[in-house]
PDB file of C-alpha atoms in Angstrom:
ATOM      1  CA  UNK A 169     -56.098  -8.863 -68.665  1.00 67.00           C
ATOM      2  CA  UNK A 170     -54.597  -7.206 -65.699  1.00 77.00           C
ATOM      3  CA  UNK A 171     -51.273  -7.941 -64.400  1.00 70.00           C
ATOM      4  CA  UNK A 172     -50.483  -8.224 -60.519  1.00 76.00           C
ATOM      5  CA  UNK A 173     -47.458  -9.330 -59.384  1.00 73.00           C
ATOM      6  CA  UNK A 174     -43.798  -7.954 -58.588  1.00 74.00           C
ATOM      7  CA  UNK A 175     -43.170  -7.181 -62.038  1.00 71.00           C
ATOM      8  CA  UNK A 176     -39.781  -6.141 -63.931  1.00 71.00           C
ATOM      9  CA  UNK A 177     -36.965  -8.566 -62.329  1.00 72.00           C
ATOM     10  CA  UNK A 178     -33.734  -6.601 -62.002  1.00 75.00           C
ATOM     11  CA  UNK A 179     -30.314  -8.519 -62.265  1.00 78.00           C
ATOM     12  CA  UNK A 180     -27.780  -7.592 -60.289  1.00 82.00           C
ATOM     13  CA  UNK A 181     -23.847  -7.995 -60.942  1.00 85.00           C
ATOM     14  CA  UNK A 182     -22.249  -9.058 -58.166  1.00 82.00           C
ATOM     15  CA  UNK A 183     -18.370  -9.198 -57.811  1.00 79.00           C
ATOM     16  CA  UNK A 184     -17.182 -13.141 -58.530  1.00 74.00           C
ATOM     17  CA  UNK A 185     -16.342 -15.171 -55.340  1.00 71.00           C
ATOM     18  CA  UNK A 186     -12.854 -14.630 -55.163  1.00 63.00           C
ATOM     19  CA  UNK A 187     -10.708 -18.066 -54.930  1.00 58.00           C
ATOM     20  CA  UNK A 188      -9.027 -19.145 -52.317  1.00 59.00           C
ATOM     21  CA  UNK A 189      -5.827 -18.587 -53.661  1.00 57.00           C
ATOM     22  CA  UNK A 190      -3.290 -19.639 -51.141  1.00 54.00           C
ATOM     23  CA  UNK A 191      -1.043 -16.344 -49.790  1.00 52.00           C
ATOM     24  CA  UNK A 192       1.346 -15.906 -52.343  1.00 52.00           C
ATOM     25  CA  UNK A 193       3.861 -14.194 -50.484  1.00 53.00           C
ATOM     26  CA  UNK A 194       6.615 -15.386 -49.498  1.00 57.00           C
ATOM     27  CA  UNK A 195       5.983 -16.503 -45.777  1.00 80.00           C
ATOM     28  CA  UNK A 196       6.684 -20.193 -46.695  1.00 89.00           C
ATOM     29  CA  UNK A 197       9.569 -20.847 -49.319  1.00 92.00           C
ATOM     30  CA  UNK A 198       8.564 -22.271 -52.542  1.00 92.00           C
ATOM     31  CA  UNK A 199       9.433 -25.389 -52.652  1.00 93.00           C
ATOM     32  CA  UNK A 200       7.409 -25.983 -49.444  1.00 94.00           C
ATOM     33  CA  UNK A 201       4.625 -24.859 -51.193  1.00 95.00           C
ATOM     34  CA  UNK A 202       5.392 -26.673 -53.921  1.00 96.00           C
ATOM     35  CA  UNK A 203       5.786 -29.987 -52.200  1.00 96.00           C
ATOM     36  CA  UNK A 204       1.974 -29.752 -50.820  1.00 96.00           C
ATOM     37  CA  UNK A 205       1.121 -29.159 -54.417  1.00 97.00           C
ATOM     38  CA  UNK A 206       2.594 -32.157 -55.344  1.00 97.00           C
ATOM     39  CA  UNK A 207       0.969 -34.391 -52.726  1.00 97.00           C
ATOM     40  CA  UNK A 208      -2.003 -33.003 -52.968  1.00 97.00           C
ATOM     41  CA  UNK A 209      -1.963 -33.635 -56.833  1.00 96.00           C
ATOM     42  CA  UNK A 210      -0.583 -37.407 -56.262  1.00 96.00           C
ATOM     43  CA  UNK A 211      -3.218 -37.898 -54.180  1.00 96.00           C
ATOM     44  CA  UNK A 212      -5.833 -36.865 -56.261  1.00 94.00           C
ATOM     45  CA  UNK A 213      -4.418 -38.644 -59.326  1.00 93.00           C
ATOM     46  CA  UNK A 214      -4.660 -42.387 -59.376  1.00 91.00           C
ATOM     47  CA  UNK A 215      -1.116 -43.798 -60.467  1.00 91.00           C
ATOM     48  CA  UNK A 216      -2.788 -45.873 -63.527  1.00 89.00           C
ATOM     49  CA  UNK A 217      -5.599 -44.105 -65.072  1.00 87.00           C
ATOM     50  CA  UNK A 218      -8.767 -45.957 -65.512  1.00 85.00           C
ATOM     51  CA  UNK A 219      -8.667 -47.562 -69.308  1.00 85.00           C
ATOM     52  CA  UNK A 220     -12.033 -46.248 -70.104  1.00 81.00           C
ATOM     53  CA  UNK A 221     -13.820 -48.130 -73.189  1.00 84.00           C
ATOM     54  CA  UNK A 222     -14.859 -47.193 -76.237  1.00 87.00           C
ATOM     55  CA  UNK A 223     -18.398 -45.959 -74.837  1.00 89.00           C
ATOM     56  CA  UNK A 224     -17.847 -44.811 -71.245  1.00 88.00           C
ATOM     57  CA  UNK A 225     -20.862 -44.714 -68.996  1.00 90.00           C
ATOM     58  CA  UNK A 226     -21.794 -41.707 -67.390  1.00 91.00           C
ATOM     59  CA  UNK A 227     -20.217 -42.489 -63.654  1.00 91.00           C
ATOM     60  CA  UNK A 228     -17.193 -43.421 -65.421  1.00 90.00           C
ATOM     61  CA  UNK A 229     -17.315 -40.259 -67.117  1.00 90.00           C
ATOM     62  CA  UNK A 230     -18.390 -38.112 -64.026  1.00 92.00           C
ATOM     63  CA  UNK A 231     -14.900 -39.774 -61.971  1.00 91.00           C
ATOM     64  CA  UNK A 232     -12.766 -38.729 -64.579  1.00 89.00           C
ATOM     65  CA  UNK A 233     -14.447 -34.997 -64.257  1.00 92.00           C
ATOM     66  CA  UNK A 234     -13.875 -35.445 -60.629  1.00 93.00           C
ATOM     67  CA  UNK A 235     -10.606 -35.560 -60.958  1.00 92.00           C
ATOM     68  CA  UNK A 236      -9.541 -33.024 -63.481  1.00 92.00           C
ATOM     69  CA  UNK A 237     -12.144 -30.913 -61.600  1.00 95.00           C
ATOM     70  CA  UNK A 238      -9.866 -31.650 -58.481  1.00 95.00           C
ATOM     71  CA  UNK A 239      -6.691 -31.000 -60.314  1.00 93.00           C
ATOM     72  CA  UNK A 240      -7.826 -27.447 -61.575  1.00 94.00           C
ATOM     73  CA  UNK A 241      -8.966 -26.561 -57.889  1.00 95.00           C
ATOM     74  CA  UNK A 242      -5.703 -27.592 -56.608  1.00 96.00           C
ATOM     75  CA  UNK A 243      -3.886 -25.138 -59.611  1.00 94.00           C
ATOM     76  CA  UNK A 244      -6.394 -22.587 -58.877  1.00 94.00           C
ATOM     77  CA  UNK A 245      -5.687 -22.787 -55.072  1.00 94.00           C
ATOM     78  CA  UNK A 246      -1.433 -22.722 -54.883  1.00 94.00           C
ATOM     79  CA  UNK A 247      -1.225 -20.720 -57.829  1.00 94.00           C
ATOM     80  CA  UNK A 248       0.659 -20.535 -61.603  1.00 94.00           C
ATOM     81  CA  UNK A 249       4.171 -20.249 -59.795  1.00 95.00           C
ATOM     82  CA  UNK A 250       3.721 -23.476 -57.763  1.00 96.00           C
ATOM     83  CA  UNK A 251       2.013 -25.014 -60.586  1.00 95.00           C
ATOM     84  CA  UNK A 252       5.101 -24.293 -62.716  1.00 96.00           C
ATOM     85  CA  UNK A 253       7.654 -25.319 -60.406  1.00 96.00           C
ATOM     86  CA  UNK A 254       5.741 -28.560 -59.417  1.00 96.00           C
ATOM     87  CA  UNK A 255       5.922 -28.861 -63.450  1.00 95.00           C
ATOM     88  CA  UNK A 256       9.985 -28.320 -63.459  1.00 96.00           C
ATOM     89  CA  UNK A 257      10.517 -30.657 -60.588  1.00 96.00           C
ATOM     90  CA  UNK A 258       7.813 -33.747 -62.494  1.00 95.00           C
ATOM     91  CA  UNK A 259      10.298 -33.293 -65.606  1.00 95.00           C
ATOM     92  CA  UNK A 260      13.550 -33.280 -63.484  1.00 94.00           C
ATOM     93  CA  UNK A 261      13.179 -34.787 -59.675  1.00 94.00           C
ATOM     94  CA  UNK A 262      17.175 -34.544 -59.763  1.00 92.00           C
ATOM     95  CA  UNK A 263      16.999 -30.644 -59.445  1.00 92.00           C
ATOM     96  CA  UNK A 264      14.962 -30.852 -56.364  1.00 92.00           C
ATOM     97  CA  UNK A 265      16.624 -29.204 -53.060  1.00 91.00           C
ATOM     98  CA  UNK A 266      15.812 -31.970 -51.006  1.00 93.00           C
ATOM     99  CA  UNK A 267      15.037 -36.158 -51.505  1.00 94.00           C
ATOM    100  CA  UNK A 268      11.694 -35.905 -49.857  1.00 95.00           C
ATOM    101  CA  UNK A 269      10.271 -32.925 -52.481  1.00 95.00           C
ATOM    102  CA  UNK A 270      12.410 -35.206 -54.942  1.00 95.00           C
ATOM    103  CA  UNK A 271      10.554 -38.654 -54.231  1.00 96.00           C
ATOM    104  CA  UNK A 272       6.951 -36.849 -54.269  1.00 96.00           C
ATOM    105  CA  UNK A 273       8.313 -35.222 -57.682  1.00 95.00           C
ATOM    106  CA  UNK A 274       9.341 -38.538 -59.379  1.00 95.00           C
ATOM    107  CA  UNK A 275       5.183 -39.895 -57.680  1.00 96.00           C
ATOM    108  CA  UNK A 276       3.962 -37.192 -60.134  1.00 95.00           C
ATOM    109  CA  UNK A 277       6.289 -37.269 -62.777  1.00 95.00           C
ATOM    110  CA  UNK A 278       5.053 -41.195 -62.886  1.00 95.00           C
ATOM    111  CA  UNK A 279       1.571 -39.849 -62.934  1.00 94.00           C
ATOM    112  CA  UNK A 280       1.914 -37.425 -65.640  1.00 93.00           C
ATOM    113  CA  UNK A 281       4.165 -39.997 -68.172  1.00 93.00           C
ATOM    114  CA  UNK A 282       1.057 -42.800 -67.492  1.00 92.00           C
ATOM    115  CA  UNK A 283      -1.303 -39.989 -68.858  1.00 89.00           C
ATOM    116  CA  UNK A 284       0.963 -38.691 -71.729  1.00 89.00           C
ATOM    117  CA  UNK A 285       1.047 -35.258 -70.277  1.00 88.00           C
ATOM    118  CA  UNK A 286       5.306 -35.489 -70.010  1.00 90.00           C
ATOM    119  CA  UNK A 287       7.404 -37.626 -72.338  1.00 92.00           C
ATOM    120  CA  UNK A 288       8.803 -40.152 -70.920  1.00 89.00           C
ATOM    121  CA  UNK A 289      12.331 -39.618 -69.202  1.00 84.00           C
ATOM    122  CA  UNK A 290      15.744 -40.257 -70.630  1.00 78.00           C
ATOM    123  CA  UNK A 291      18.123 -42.366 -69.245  1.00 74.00           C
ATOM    124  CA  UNK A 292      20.835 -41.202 -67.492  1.00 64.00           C
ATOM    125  CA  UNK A 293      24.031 -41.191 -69.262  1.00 63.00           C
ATOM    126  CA  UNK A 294      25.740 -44.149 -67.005  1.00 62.00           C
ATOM    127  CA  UNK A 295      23.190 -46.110 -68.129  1.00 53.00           C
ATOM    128  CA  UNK A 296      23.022 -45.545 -71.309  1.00 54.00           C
ATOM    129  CA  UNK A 297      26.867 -46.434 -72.072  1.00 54.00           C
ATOM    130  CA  UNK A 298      26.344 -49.459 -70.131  1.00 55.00           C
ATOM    131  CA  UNK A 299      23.775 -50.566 -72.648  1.00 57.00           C
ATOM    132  CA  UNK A 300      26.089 -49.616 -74.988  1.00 54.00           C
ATOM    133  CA  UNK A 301      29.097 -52.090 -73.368  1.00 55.00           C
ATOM    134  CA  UNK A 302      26.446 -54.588 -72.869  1.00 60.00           C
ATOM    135  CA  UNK A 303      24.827 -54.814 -76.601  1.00 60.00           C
ATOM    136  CA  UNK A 304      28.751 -54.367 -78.373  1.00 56.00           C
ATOM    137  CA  UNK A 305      30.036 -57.449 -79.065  1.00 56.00           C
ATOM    138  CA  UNK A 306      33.704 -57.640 -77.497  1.00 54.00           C
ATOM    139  CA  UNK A 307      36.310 -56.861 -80.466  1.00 52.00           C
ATOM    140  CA  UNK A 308      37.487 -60.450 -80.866  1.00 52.00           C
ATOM    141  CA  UNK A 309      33.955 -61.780 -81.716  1.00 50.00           C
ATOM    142  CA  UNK A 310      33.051 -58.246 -83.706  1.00 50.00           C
ATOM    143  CA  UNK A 311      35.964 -59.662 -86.189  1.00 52.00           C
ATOM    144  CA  UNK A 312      35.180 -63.168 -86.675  1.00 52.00           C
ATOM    145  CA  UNK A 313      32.252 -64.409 -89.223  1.00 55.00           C
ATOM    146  CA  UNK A 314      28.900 -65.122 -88.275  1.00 55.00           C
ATOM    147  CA  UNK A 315      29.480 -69.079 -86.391  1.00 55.00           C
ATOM    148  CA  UNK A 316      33.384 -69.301 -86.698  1.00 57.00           C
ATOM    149  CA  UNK A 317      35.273 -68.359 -83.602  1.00 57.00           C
ATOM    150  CA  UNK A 318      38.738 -66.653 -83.349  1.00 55.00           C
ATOM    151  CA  UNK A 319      41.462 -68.371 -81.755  1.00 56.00           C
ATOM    152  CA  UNK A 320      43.770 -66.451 -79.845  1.00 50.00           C
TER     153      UNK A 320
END
């Protein structure tokens, strides 16, 4: 048998496509950056995730891929330090600098409690004495037996 052809296929490394990885410097302050993050990320994340049955079908499958595909592009392209910060501000929207990066922080921090990724949030203090008041009976009726009532 004689062989013609090209013969011996050499592989080549080539250098990985570098990502676009947004300019880390610091041109635009953080939190600017961070805010796109955010909308970008609320927009790519449905509020209420699908409930997916017990046997998903494949394009029920391949949406959810979509998305965490989209969400791992969008870390990928802003970076670890906006990723972390966007992460600070979905656990605590109160320590936002401003009430716009605050209202698209509480949109994701909604997002991330409907997909168990972040506990769900305390309540705030106020609140929680209120309930407090509210459930207490008042001391007159905390004194009296169950069905008689004090006279005063």
């Amino acid at each position: 048998t004689k062989f013609e052809g090209q013969g011996f296929d050499r592989l080549r490394r080539v250098a990985p496509e570098a990502p676009e990885v947004e300019d880390a410097s610091d041109a635009e302050p953080l939190d600017v950056r961070c805010a796109r993050y955010i909308r970008a990320m609320n927009k790519a994340m449905p509020l209420l995730p699908p409930q997916l049955p017990e046997s998903p079908s494949e394009q029920e499958m391949s949406k959810e891929v979509l998305v965490m595909e989209k969400m791992s592009q969008l870390r990928r392209k802003y970076g670890t330090k906006v990723h972390m910060r966007a992460l600070e501000l979905a656990r605590s929207p109160s320590s936002a600098e401003s009430a716009e990066l605050a209202e698209v922080a509480l949109e994701l921090q909604k997002r991330f409690v409907t997909r168990r990724i972040l506990p769900a949030p305390a309540p705030e203090p106020e609140v929680q004495k209120a309930d407090v008041l509210a459930a207490s009976p008042t001391p007159e009726l905390a004194s009296a037996a169950p069905g008689e009532v004090q006279k005063s």
